[in-house]
Coordinates of C-alpha atoms in Angstrom, one line a residue:
M1 CA -24.1 -144.2 -10.8
T2 CA -22.7 -143.4 -7.4
T3 CA -19.5 -142.3 -9.1
S4 CA -21.2 -139.9 -11.5
V5 CA -23.2 -138.3 -8.6
T6 CA -20.0 -137.8 -6.6
S7 CA -18.2 -136.3 -9.6
R8 CA -21.1 -133.8 -10.1
S9 CA -21.1 -132.9 -6.5
T10 CA -17.3 -132.4 -6.6
D11 CA -17.6 -130.2 -9.7
Q12 CA -20.4 -128.1 -8.1
S13 CA -18.4 -127.7 -4.9
G14 CA -15.3 -126.6 -6.9
A15 CA -17.4 -124.2 -9.0
A16 CA -18.9 -122.8 -5.8
R17 CA -15.5 -122.3 -4.2
S18 CA -14.2 -120.8 -7.4
G19 CA -17.0 -118.4 -7.6
T20 CA -16.6 -117.4 -4.0
G21 CA -12.9 -116.8 -4.6
R22 CA -13.7 -114.6 -7.5
R23 CA -16.2 -112.7 -5.5
A24 CA -13.8 -112.2 -2.6
G25 CA -10.6 -111.4 -4.4
G26 CA -11.5 -110.8 -8.0
A27 CA -10.3 -112.6 -11.1
D28 CA -6.9 -110.9 -11.0
G29 CA -6.3 -111.4 -7.3
S30 CA -7.0 -107.8 -6.3
P31 CA -8.8 -107.0 -3.0
S32 CA -12.6 -107.0 -3.2
A33 CA -14.8 -104.0 -2.6
P34 CA -15.6 -104.9 1.0
A35 CA -11.9 -105.5 1.8
R36 CA -11.0 -102.1 0.2
R37 CA -13.6 -100.4 2.3
A38 CA -12.4 -102.1 5.5
R39 CA -8.8 -101.1 4.8
K40 CA -9.8 -97.5 4.0
G41 CA -11.8 -97.4 7.2
N42 CA -8.8 -98.6 9.2
D43 CA -6.6 -95.9 7.5
V44 CA -9.0 -93.2 8.4
R45 CA -9.3 -94.4 12.0
T46 CA -5.5 -94.5 12.3
R47 CA -5.2 -90.9 10.9
V48 CA -7.9 -89.7 13.3
E49 CA -6.1 -91.3 16.3
I50 CA -2.7 -89.7 15.3
A51 CA -4.4 -86.3 14.9
V52 CA -6.1 -86.6 18.3
L53 CA -3.0 -87.7 20.1
A54 CA -0.4 -85.5 18.3
G55 CA -2.6 -82.5 17.7
P56 CA -2.3 -80.8 21.1
A57 CA 1.5 -81.2 21.1
T58 CA 1.8 -80.0 17.6
L59 CA -0.3 -76.9 18.3
M60 CA 1.9 -76.1 21.4
F61 CA 5.1 -76.6 19.4
V62 CA 3.8 -74.3 16.6
G63 CA 2.5 -71.7 19.0
F64 CA 5.5 -71.5 21.3
V65 CA 8.4 -72.4 19.0
I66 CA 7.7 -72.0 15.3
L67 CA 5.6 -68.8 15.6
P68 CA 8.0 -66.9 17.9
V69 CA 10.9 -67.7 15.5
V70 CA 8.8 -66.4 12.5
L71 CA 7.9 -63.3 14.4
A72 CA 11.5 -62.7 15.5
A73 CA 12.6 -63.0 11.9
Y74 CA 9.9 -60.5 10.9
Y75 CA 10.8 -57.9 13.6
G76 CA 14.5 -58.4 12.9
F77 CA 14.0 -56.5 9.6
Y78 CA 12.7 -53.4 11.5
K79 CA 14.0 -50.8 13.9
W80 CA 11.3 -51.3 16.5
Q81 CA 10.9 -50.0 20.0
G82 CA 8.8 -52.9 21.2
Y83 CA 5.3 -51.4 21.0
G84 CA 3.0 -50.7 18.1
T85 CA 3.3 -51.8 14.5
P86 CA 6.8 -51.8 13.2
T87 CA 7.2 -49.3 10.4
D88 CA 10.9 -48.4 10.2
F89 CA 12.0 -51.1 7.8
V90 CA 15.8 -51.4 7.7
G91 CA 16.2 -54.7 5.8
L92 CA 19.4 -56.6 6.6
Q93 CA 20.9 -53.7 8.5
N94 CA 20.5 -55.3 11.9
Y95 CA 22.2 -58.5 10.7
T96 CA 25.0 -56.5 9.2
I97 CA 25.6 -54.8 12.5
I98 CA 25.6 -58.1 14.3
F99 CA 28.3 -59.7 12.2
T100 CA 30.4 -56.6 12.1
D101 CA 30.2 -55.8 15.8
P102 CA 33.4 -56.9 17.6
D103 CA 31.4 -57.3 20.8
F104 CA 29.2 -60.0 19.2
R105 CA 32.3 -61.8 18.0
G106 CA 33.7 -61.6 21.5
V107 CA 30.6 -63.2 23.1
L108 CA 30.5 -65.8 20.4
W109 CA 34.0 -66.9 21.4
H110 CA 32.9 -67.0 25.0
N111 CA 30.1 -69.4 24.1
L112 CA 32.6 -71.6 22.1
F113 CA 34.9 -71.6 25.1
I114 CA 32.1 -72.8 27.3
V115 CA 31.1 -75.4 24.8
V116 CA 34.6 -76.9 24.6
G117 CA 35.3 -76.5 28.3
S118 CA 32.1 -78.2 29.3
L119 CA 32.9 -81.2 27.1
V120 CA 36.5 -81.5 28.2
V121 CA 35.8 -80.9 32.0
Q122 CA 32.4 -82.5 32.6
G123 CA 32.8 -85.5 30.3
P124 CA 35.8 -87.3 31.8
I125 CA 34.9 -86.4 35.4
A126 CA 31.3 -87.7 34.9
I127 CA 32.5 -90.9 33.3
I128 CA 34.9 -91.6 36.2
L129 CA 32.2 -90.9 38.8
A130 CA 29.7 -93.0 36.9
L131 CA 32.1 -95.9 36.8
L132 CA 32.8 -95.6 40.5
L133 CA 29.2 -95.3 41.5
N134 CA 28.3 -98.3 39.3
Q135 CA 30.3 -100.4 41.7
R136 CA 28.8 -101.9 44.9
I137 CA 30.2 -99.4 47.4
R138 CA 28.9 -98.3 50.8
G139 CA 26.7 -95.2 50.7
R140 CA 26.4 -95.3 46.9
G141 CA 22.8 -94.1 46.9
L142 CA 23.6 -91.1 49.1
I143 CA 26.6 -90.1 47.0
R144 CA 24.4 -90.3 43.8
V145 CA 21.8 -88.0 45.5
L146 CA 24.5 -85.5 46.6
I147 CA 26.0 -85.4 43.1
F148 CA 22.6 -84.9 41.5
V149 CA 21.3 -82.2 43.9
P150 CA 23.1 -79.2 42.3
Y151 CA 21.4 -80.0 39.0
V152 CA 17.9 -79.7 40.4
I153 CA 18.6 -76.5 42.4
S154 CA 17.2 -73.4 40.8
E155 CA 19.7 -71.3 38.7
V156 CA 18.7 -68.2 40.8
I157 CA 19.7 -69.9 44.0
V158 CA 23.0 -71.2 42.5
G159 CA 23.9 -67.9 41.0
T160 CA 23.1 -65.9 44.1
G161 CA 24.9 -68.3 46.4
W162 CA 28.1 -68.4 44.3
S163 CA 28.1 -64.7 43.7
L164 CA 28.1 -64.1 47.5
M165 CA 30.8 -66.7 48.1
L166 CA 33.1 -65.5 45.3
Q167 CA 33.1 -61.9 46.2
S168 CA 36.4 -60.3 47.3
S169 CA 35.3 -60.6 50.9
G170 CA 33.4 -63.8 50.4
A171 CA 33.6 -67.2 51.9
V172 CA 36.0 -68.6 49.3
N173 CA 38.7 -66.0 49.9
D174 CA 38.2 -66.3 53.7
L175 CA 38.6 -70.1 53.5
L176 CA 41.8 -69.7 51.5
Q177 CA 43.2 -67.3 54.0
A178 CA 42.2 -69.6 56.9
V179 CA 44.0 -72.6 55.5
G180 CA 47.2 -70.7 54.8
L181 CA 46.6 -70.1 51.1
G182 CA 46.0 -66.4 51.2
A183 CA 48.3 -65.9 48.2
L184 CA 45.5 -67.5 46.1
R185 CA 42.9 -64.9 47.1
N186 CA 41.6 -63.3 44.0
D187 CA 38.7 -61.3 42.6
W188 CA 37.0 -64.3 41.1
L189 CA 34.1 -62.5 39.5
S190 CA 35.6 -59.2 38.2
N191 CA 39.1 -60.2 37.0
P192 CA 38.8 -60.6 33.2
D193 CA 41.6 -63.2 33.2
I194 CA 39.9 -65.7 35.5
A195 CA 36.2 -64.8 35.4
I196 CA 35.4 -67.0 32.4
W197 CA 37.2 -69.9 34.2
T198 CA 35.0 -69.2 37.3
L199 CA 31.9 -69.4 35.1
L200 CA 33.1 -72.7 33.7
A201 CA 33.7 -74.1 37.2
I202 CA 30.2 -73.1 38.3
I203 CA 28.6 -74.6 35.2
S204 CA 30.6 -77.9 35.7
W205 CA 29.6 -78.0 39.4
K206 CA 25.9 -77.6 38.6
Y207 CA 25.5 -79.8 35.5
I208 CA 27.9 -82.6 36.1
G209 CA 25.3 -84.4 38.1
F210 CA 23.0 -84.7 35.1
A211 CA 25.9 -86.3 33.1
V212 CA 26.6 -88.8 35.9
I213 CA 23.0 -89.9 36.2
L214 CA 22.8 -90.2 32.4
F215 CA 25.9 -92.3 32.2
L216 CA 24.8 -94.5 35.1
A217 CA 21.6 -95.2 33.2
G218 CA 23.7 -96.2 30.1
L219 CA 25.9 -98.5 32.2
Q220 CA 22.8 -100.3 33.6
S221 CA 21.9 -101.3 30.1
I222 CA 25.2 -103.1 29.4
P223 CA 24.8 -106.9 30.0
E224 CA 26.8 -108.2 32.9
E225 CA 27.6 -111.3 30.8
L226 CA 30.0 -109.3 28.8
F227 CA 32.1 -108.3 31.8
E228 CA 32.0 -111.8 33.2
A229 CA 33.2 -113.3 29.9
A230 CA 36.0 -110.7 29.7
Q231 CA 37.1 -111.5 33.2
L232 CA 37.2 -115.2 32.4
D233 CA 39.5 -114.4 29.4
G234 CA 41.9 -112.6 31.7
A235 CA 41.1 -109.0 30.9
S236 CA 42.0 -106.4 33.6
Y237 CA 39.5 -103.8 34.9
W238 CA 40.8 -101.0 32.8
Q239 CA 40.9 -103.2 29.7
I240 CA 37.2 -104.1 30.3
Q241 CA 36.3 -100.4 30.6
R242 CA 38.3 -99.4 27.5
R243 CA 37.2 -102.3 25.3
I244 CA 33.7 -102.9 26.4
T245 CA 32.2 -100.2 28.7
L246 CA 33.2 -97.1 26.8
P247 CA 32.3 -98.3 23.3
L248 CA 28.9 -99.5 24.5
L249 CA 28.4 -96.3 26.4
G250 CA 29.2 -94.3 23.3
P251 CA 25.5 -93.5 22.3
T252 CA 24.8 -92.1 25.8
I253 CA 28.0 -90.0 25.7
R254 CA 27.1 -88.6 22.3
I255 CA 23.6 -87.7 23.4
W256 CA 24.9 -86.0 26.5
A257 CA 27.5 -84.1 24.4
F258 CA 24.7 -82.9 22.1
L259 CA 22.6 -81.6 25.0
S260 CA 25.7 -79.9 26.5
I261 CA 26.6 -78.2 23.3
I262 CA 23.2 -76.8 22.7
G263 CA 22.8 -75.7 26.3
S264 CA 26.2 -73.9 26.2
L265 CA 25.3 -72.0 23.1
Q266 CA 22.2 -70.7 24.8
L267 CA 23.7 -70.0 28.2
F268 CA 22.1 -67.0 29.9
D269 CA 20.6 -67.4 33.4
L270 CA 23.8 -68.1 35.4
V271 CA 25.7 -65.3 33.7
Y272 CA 22.9 -62.8 34.1
I273 CA 22.3 -63.6 37.8
I274 CA 26.0 -63.7 38.9
W275 CA 27.5 -60.9 36.8
G276 CA 24.4 -58.8 35.9
Q277 CA 23.7 -56.9 32.8
Y278 CA 26.7 -54.7 32.7
I279 CA 29.5 -56.4 34.7
A280 CA 29.4 -59.5 32.4
A281 CA 30.8 -57.5 29.5
T282 CA 33.7 -56.0 31.4
A283 CA 34.5 -59.3 33.2
G284 CA 34.6 -61.2 29.9
T285 CA 31.8 -63.6 30.7
S286 CA 29.0 -62.3 28.5
T287 CA 27.3 -64.7 26.1
M288 CA 25.2 -64.4 23.0
A289 CA 22.0 -64.5 25.0
T290 CA 23.2 -61.7 27.5
Y291 CA 24.3 -59.7 24.4
M292 CA 20.8 -60.1 23.0
V293 CA 19.2 -58.8 26.2
A294 CA 21.7 -55.9 26.7
N295 CA 21.5 -54.7 23.1
G296 CA 17.9 -55.4 22.5
R297 CA 15.4 -55.0 25.4
L298 CA 17.7 -53.0 27.7
S299 CA 18.6 -50.6 24.9
G300 CA 15.1 -50.2 23.7
N301 CA 15.9 -51.7 20.2
Y302 CA 13.7 -54.7 20.1
G303 CA 14.2 -55.1 16.4
Y304 CA 17.9 -55.6 16.8
G305 CA 17.3 -58.0 19.8
N306 CA 15.1 -60.1 17.6
A307 CA 17.7 -60.2 14.9
V308 CA 20.2 -61.5 17.5
A309 CA 17.7 -64.1 18.6
V310 CA 17.4 -65.3 15.0
V311 CA 21.2 -65.6 14.7
I312 CA 21.4 -67.6 17.9
F313 CA 18.7 -69.9 16.6
L314 CA 20.4 -70.4 13.3
I315 CA 23.8 -71.1 14.9
S316 CA 22.2 -73.7 17.2
L317 CA 20.2 -75.2 14.3
V318 CA 23.3 -75.5 12.1
V319 CA 25.3 -77.1 15.0
A320 CA 22.5 -79.5 15.7
L321 CA 22.1 -80.6 12.1
V322 CA 25.9 -81.0 11.6
Y323 CA 26.2 -83.0 14.8
Q324 CA 23.3 -85.2 13.9
R325 CA 24.7 -85.8 10.4
F326 CA 28.2 -86.7 11.4
V327 CA 28.1 -87.8 15.0
L328 CA 24.6 -89.2 15.7
R329 CA 24.3 -90.9 12.3
R330 CA 25.6 -94.2 13.6
D331 CA 23.1 -94.2 16.4
T332 CA 20.1 -93.2 14.3
A333 CA 20.9 -95.4 11.3
G334 CA 19.5 -98.5 12.9
A335 CA 16.3 -96.8 14.1
L336 CA 15.3 -95.7 10.6
T337 CA 14.0 -98.0 7.9
E338 CA 14.2 -97.4 4.2
K339 CA 11.0 -97.3 2.2
G340 CA 12.0 -100.3 0.3
D341 CA 12.3 -102.3 3.5
R342 CA 8.7 -101.7 4.5

């Protein structure tokens, strides 16, 4: 009797649990209606949070980056004086003039020279300084500050100061004369043979501090255990730097190189401040950006200036995409997940 009652109780409990399971998950194991509603509510809440947090930044990006590019592309098809509604449609004429103008090809080569020169000069010097400043030396903090100070100084101050010191009667030539090197006196700003090298030196002096600080941050992320293990194995200092430090510092170097390339392609302020709107062309230091200003706003042809701006944007975009595809690919591959892995 007791056994039969227990069996009925067990059957009723099992049936109740089975019914509950069917109500919660369905006969085929699919989520129940309350579970689907809860999941849908979570998805909506997540989308609202993303919209609230990313909305302002997205609006700023569209308003100050995407919209100006679109408007520049639109005005680039017109011969426009900068006021009123553009009506003189010229199609691709502005772009044809750009690519057939020998002056534009010249400033493009100037930009490429600055790109290569910045990588070749700033990179090795910044790595050496970062390795030295990563050691425990006396006054390390002060040296770091002094190296980084030029980077935070305004371009106007830097350009004005160097333009005064590099004049024919400036401090640089006077210093060379005072130390017995008067034969090296030169017109550093106006001589077309050395003006571009002067620009490269000024750029390196100003921006090398940023590279040093960036490399120091990358060095801090390398575990000390790797260096200790290499020392125990008998590796010398330079072997450690070549086999451990530089490979692990590679991602930081590649990011710095990307920023340096894009900045060199868009160089404007220092050239415009030091050489002005007319001397830059004769001294051989003009860039694509100064060409855009000289032949666009200063010439009253805003349509042509907008076309040049679009060309600069497209060149920078192509360089960025190619660099990301072939150089930064190894760094971003681990950060991205395939859909099948989710």
